[in-house]
Each structure stands twice: as structure tokens, then as C-alpha cells.
Amino acid sequence: MKMIKFLILMQEKDCCLIDNFMKKILFLINLILLVSCSNNPVEKPKKMLSKQTMIDIHYDLALLQAAESNFSNKLTTNDIKLTNFIYKKYNIDSITFYANEKYYAADTRKYKQIHKAVLERLDQEKDKIIHREKLPK
């Protein structure tokens, strides 16, 4: 009988220990989520590029990557390097580009908007090319 009472008492203590432990774990998880869900945890870059400029850069990168995969020898013979071309065209350096990329990527809504705008622009260009091909010569 004493043994049963002892086991019941131990279970209650273990239960309380587990409850306290679980409360601490849940508190830590909530704290981490609260801190990580701030508006934009990445601070603004020193040289902030506009959203439209980022769209233009991503558009140019998409075109250059397509050209590289299809005509890599032409880019090589003309000594065109993708990143250097972008840096020169937009008058930025690698640090500025990556700081802005990191900033916009931290805000998934803005980053999705950028990619959506790039895709729409690519589709518009594709439609123009298809329309030109259909015109009688």
C-alpha cells in the first residue's frame, strides 16, 4: 500500500516537472517566433536600391542567364561576365547588390512582387516576339 502511494506521489511530481519543463519550452518557442516575425529583421542597406531597380536587375539577370545557357560561347568570346555587366549597368558594387538582395529577400511579400513583375515582363517580351514572328514579311 505504501508502495502504491509512493508511486502515485512520484507520478504527480514527474507530471509537475514535465509541465514546468513544457511551459519553459513553449515560452522559448514563442519568444523565438516573436523575435523572428518582426517586420524586416534585416536592416536597410547603406545604398538602398528601389524596388523597380531590383525588378530591372532581376529581369536583366534572367535574360543574361538564358543567354549564358544558350550562347555561352558568345558571352565568353565577348568577355561578358553576368555579375560585372549588372554592376556596371546599374553603377553598383557586389556589396550593394547582395545587401539589397538580402534586404528584399527578408520580406517575402516584396520579393514575390519583384519576381512576379519580372515574370510578367518576360511574358510580355515573349508575346511581342511571338507577335512579330506571326506578322507577314
PDB file of C-alpha atoms in Angstrom:
ATOM      1  CA  MET A   1       0.000   0.000   0.000  1.00  0.00           C
ATOM      2  CA  LYS A   2       2.787   2.397   0.897  1.00  0.00           C
ATOM      3  CA  MET A   3       4.474   1.482  -2.361  1.00  0.00           C
ATOM      4  CA  ILE A   4       1.384   2.409  -4.392  1.00  0.00           C
ATOM      5  CA  LYS A   5       1.086   5.759  -2.589  1.00  0.00           C
ATOM      6  CA  PHE A   6       4.776   6.389  -3.235  1.00  0.00           C
ATOM      7  CA  LEU A   7       4.380   5.620  -6.980  1.00  0.00           C
ATOM      8  CA  ILE A   8       1.330   7.872  -7.261  1.00  0.00           C
ATOM      9  CA  LEU A   9       3.210  10.674  -5.499  1.00  0.00           C
ATOM     10  CA  MET A  10       6.201  10.225  -7.818  1.00  0.00           C
ATOM     11  CA  GLN A  11       3.967  10.327 -10.875  1.00  0.00           C
ATOM     12  CA  GLU A  12       2.422  13.578  -9.680  1.00  0.00           C
ATOM     13  CA  LYS A  13       5.874  15.104  -9.102  1.00  0.00           C
ATOM     14  CA  ASP A  14       7.089  13.893 -12.504  1.00  0.00           C
ATOM     15  CA  CYS A  15       3.956  15.338 -14.037  1.00  0.00           C
ATOM     16  CA  CYS A  16       4.642  18.701 -12.437  1.00  0.00           C
ATOM     17  CA  LEU A  17       8.269  18.600 -13.579  1.00  0.00           C
ATOM     18  CA  ILE A  18       7.192  17.786 -17.105  1.00  0.00           C
ATOM     19  CA  ASP A  19       4.562  20.526 -17.047  1.00  0.00           C
ATOM     20  CA  ASN A  20       7.112  23.107 -15.884  1.00  0.00           C
ATOM     21  CA  PHE A  21       9.604  21.924 -18.491  1.00  0.00           C
ATOM     22  CA  MET A  22       6.967  22.082 -21.227  1.00  0.00           C
ATOM     23  CA  LYS A  23       5.966  25.579 -20.133  1.00  0.00           C
ATOM     24  CA  LYS A  24       9.575  26.718 -20.382  1.00  0.00           C
ATOM     25  CA  ILE A  25       9.976  25.148 -23.828  1.00  0.00           C
ATOM     26  CA  LEU A  26       6.753  26.735 -25.075  1.00  0.00           C
ATOM     27  CA  PHE A  27       7.827  30.102 -23.696  1.00  0.00           C
ATOM     28  CA  LEU A  28      11.156  29.866 -25.523  1.00  0.00           C
ATOM     29  CA  ILE A  29       9.474  28.847 -28.772  1.00  0.00           C
ATOM     30  CA  ASN A  30       7.029  31.759 -28.508  1.00  0.00           C
ATOM     31  CA  LEU A  31       9.868  34.158 -27.750  1.00  0.00           C
ATOM     32  CA  ILE A  32      11.858  32.964 -30.776  1.00  0.00           C
ATOM     33  CA  LEU A  33       8.804  33.251 -33.023  1.00  0.00           C
ATOM     34  CA  LEU A  34       8.016  36.711 -31.743  1.00  0.00           C
ATOM     35  CA  VAL A  35      11.541  37.955 -32.391  1.00  0.00           C
ATOM     36  CA  SER A  36      11.838  36.264 -35.789  1.00  0.00           C
ATOM     37  CA  CYS A  37       8.476  37.560 -37.022  1.00  0.00           C
ATOM     38  CA  SER A  38       9.369  41.220 -36.850  1.00  0.00           C
ATOM     39  CA  ASN A  39       8.595  43.326 -39.929  1.00  0.00           C
ATOM     40  CA  ASN A  40      12.023  43.031 -41.510  1.00  0.00           C
ATOM     41  CA  PRO A  41      14.831  41.643 -39.372  1.00  0.00           C
ATOM     42  CA  VAL A  42      17.419  42.771 -41.939  1.00  0.00           C
ATOM     43  CA  GLU A  43      18.387  46.409 -41.697  1.00  0.00           C
ATOM     44  CA  LYS A  44      18.243  48.665 -44.732  1.00  0.00           C
ATOM     45  CA  PRO A  45      21.378  48.720 -46.863  1.00  0.00           C
ATOM     46  CA  LYS A  46      23.506  51.863 -46.894  1.00  0.00           C
ATOM     47  CA  LYS A  47      22.832  52.327 -50.607  1.00  0.00           C
ATOM     48  CA  MET A  48      19.179  51.339 -50.933  1.00  0.00           C
ATOM     49  CA  LEU A  49      18.022  50.347 -54.412  1.00  0.00           C
ATOM     50  CA  SER A  50      14.403  50.958 -55.320  1.00  0.00           C
ATOM     51  CA  LYS A  51      12.027  48.080 -55.859  1.00  0.00           C
ATOM     52  CA  GLN A  52      11.852  48.983 -59.575  1.00  0.00           C
ATOM     53  CA  THR A  53      15.639  48.865 -59.845  1.00  0.00           C
ATOM     54  CA  MET A  54      15.634  45.414 -58.244  1.00  0.00           C
ATOM     55  CA  ILE A  55      12.998  44.327 -60.774  1.00  0.00           C
ATOM     56  CA  ASP A  56      15.182  45.631 -63.595  1.00  0.00           C
ATOM     57  CA  ILE A  57      18.253  43.859 -62.204  1.00  0.00           C
ATOM     58  CA  HIS A  58      16.391  40.556 -61.841  1.00  0.00           C
ATOM     59  CA  TYR A  59      14.985  40.932 -65.345  1.00  0.00           C
ATOM     60  CA  ASP A  60      18.444  41.527 -66.801  1.00  0.00           C
ATOM     61  CA  LEU A  61      19.842  38.613 -64.815  1.00  0.00           C
ATOM     62  CA  ALA A  62      17.123  36.317 -66.165  1.00  0.00           C
ATOM     63  CA  LEU A  63      17.928  37.355 -69.737  1.00  0.00           C
ATOM     64  CA  LEU A  64      21.672  37.028 -69.205  1.00  0.00           C
ATOM     65  CA  GLN A  65      21.333  33.601 -67.592  1.00  0.00           C
ATOM     66  CA  ALA A  66      19.190  32.440 -70.504  1.00  0.00           C
ATOM     67  CA  ALA A  67      21.773  33.785 -72.933  1.00  0.00           C
ATOM     68  CA  GLU A  68      24.556  32.116 -70.988  1.00  0.00           C
ATOM     69  CA  SER A  69      22.845  28.744 -71.089  1.00  0.00           C
ATOM     70  CA  ASN A  70      22.128  29.020 -74.839  1.00  0.00           C
ATOM     71  CA  PHE A  71      25.038  31.095 -76.159  1.00  0.00           C
ATOM     72  CA  SER A  72      27.794  30.741 -73.563  1.00  0.00           C
ATOM     73  CA  ASN A  73      30.494  30.827 -76.223  1.00  0.00           C
ATOM     74  CA  LYS A  74      29.317  34.266 -77.461  1.00  0.00           C
ATOM     75  CA  LEU A  75      29.419  35.684 -73.947  1.00  0.00           C
ATOM     76  CA  THR A  76      32.858  34.187 -73.386  1.00  0.00           C
ATOM     77  CA  THR A  77      34.291  35.494 -76.663  1.00  0.00           C
ATOM     78  CA  ASN A  78      32.925  38.969 -75.890  1.00  0.00           C
ATOM     79  CA  ASP A  79      34.269  38.685 -72.323  1.00  0.00           C
ATOM     80  CA  ILE A  80      30.858  39.351 -70.753  1.00  0.00           C
ATOM     81  CA  LYS A  81      30.513  38.257 -67.149  1.00  0.00           C
ATOM     82  CA  LEU A  82      26.971  38.376 -65.809  1.00  0.00           C
ATOM     83  CA  THR A  83      27.607  39.992 -62.460  1.00  0.00           C
ATOM     84  CA  ASN A  84      30.134  42.505 -63.786  1.00  0.00           C
ATOM     85  CA  PHE A  85      27.682  43.515 -66.508  1.00  0.00           C
ATOM     86  CA  ILE A  86      24.960  44.132 -63.892  1.00  0.00           C
ATOM     87  CA  TYR A  87      27.304  46.049 -61.581  1.00  0.00           C
ATOM     88  CA  LYS A  88      28.467  48.281 -64.420  1.00  0.00           C
ATOM     89  CA  LYS A  89      24.989  48.849 -65.897  1.00  0.00           C
ATOM     90  CA  TYR A  90      23.431  49.844 -62.563  1.00  0.00           C
ATOM     91  CA  ASN A  91      26.543  51.531 -61.183  1.00  0.00           C
ATOM     92  CA  ILE A  92      26.653  49.334 -58.062  1.00  0.00           C
ATOM     93  CA  ASP A  93      29.158  47.015 -56.455  1.00  0.00           C
ATOM     94  CA  SER A  94      28.734  43.455 -55.231  1.00  0.00           C
ATOM     95  CA  ILE A  95      28.214  44.533 -51.622  1.00  0.00           C
ATOM     96  CA  THR A  96      25.391  46.886 -52.583  1.00  0.00           C
ATOM     97  CA  PHE A  97      23.743  44.233 -54.721  1.00  0.00           C
ATOM     98  CA  TYR A  98      23.912  41.482 -52.108  1.00  0.00           C
ATOM     99  CA  ALA A  99      22.867  43.791 -49.257  1.00  0.00           C
ATOM    100  CA  ASN A 100      19.772  44.826 -51.234  1.00  0.00           C
ATOM    101  CA  GLU A 101      19.096  41.247 -52.303  1.00  0.00           C
ATOM    102  CA  LYS A 102      19.251  40.159 -48.674  1.00  0.00           C
ATOM    103  CA  TYR A 103      17.018  43.052 -47.572  1.00  0.00           C
ATOM    104  CA  TYR A 104      14.303  42.362 -50.155  1.00  0.00           C
ATOM    105  CA  ALA A 105      14.513  38.584 -49.685  1.00  0.00           C
ATOM    106  CA  ALA A 106      13.862  39.009 -45.958  1.00  0.00           C
ATOM    107  CA  ASP A 107      10.440  40.423 -46.812  1.00  0.00           C
ATOM    108  CA  THR A 108       8.803  37.582 -48.721  1.00  0.00           C
ATOM    109  CA  ARG A 109       5.898  39.704 -49.937  1.00  0.00           C
ATOM    110  CA  LYS A 110       8.171  42.274 -51.557  1.00  0.00           C
ATOM    111  CA  TYR A 111      10.389  39.550 -53.003  1.00  0.00           C
ATOM    112  CA  LYS A 112       7.395  37.751 -54.506  1.00  0.00           C
ATOM    113  CA  GLN A 113       6.214  41.032 -56.014  1.00  0.00           C
ATOM    114  CA  ILE A 114       9.633  41.521 -57.598  1.00  0.00           C
ATOM    115  CA  HIS A 115       9.626  38.029 -59.079  1.00  0.00           C
ATOM    116  CA  LYS A 116       6.040  38.388 -60.262  1.00  0.00           C
ATOM    117  CA  ALA A 117       6.895  41.654 -62.027  1.00  0.00           C
ATOM    118  CA  VAL A 118       9.927  40.019 -63.671  1.00  0.00           C
ATOM    119  CA  LEU A 119       7.847  37.065 -64.876  1.00  0.00           C
ATOM    120  CA  GLU A 120       5.168  39.396 -66.252  1.00  0.00           C
ATOM    121  CA  ARG A 121       7.802  41.420 -68.071  1.00  0.00           C
ATOM    122  CA  LEU A 122       9.371  38.281 -69.534  1.00  0.00           C
ATOM    123  CA  ASP A 123       5.940  37.094 -70.687  1.00  0.00           C
ATOM    124  CA  GLN A 124       5.277  40.471 -72.331  1.00  0.00           C
ATOM    125  CA  GLU A 125       8.580  40.271 -74.207  1.00  0.00           C
ATOM    126  CA  LYS A 126       7.828  36.700 -75.261  1.00  0.00           C
ATOM    127  CA  ASP A 127       4.400  37.774 -76.548  1.00  0.00           C
ATOM    128  CA  LYS A 128       5.998  40.622 -78.539  1.00  0.00           C
ATOM    129  CA  ILE A 129       8.423  38.185 -80.164  1.00  0.00           C
ATOM    130  CA  ILE A 130       5.659  35.717 -80.988  1.00  0.00           C
ATOM    131  CA  HIS A 131       3.543  38.542 -82.426  1.00  0.00           C
ATOM    132  CA  ARG A 132       6.471  39.738 -84.588  1.00  0.00           C
ATOM    133  CA  GLU A 133       7.030  36.219 -85.912  1.00  0.00           C
ATOM    134  CA  LYS A 134       3.381  35.965 -86.946  1.00  0.00           C
ATOM    135  CA  LEU A 135       3.486  39.205 -88.956  1.00  0.00           C
ATOM    136  CA  PRO A 136       3.818  38.687 -92.726  1.00  0.00           C
ATOM    137  CA  LYS A 137       7.185  39.639 -94.155  1.00  0.00           C
TER     138      LYS A 137
END
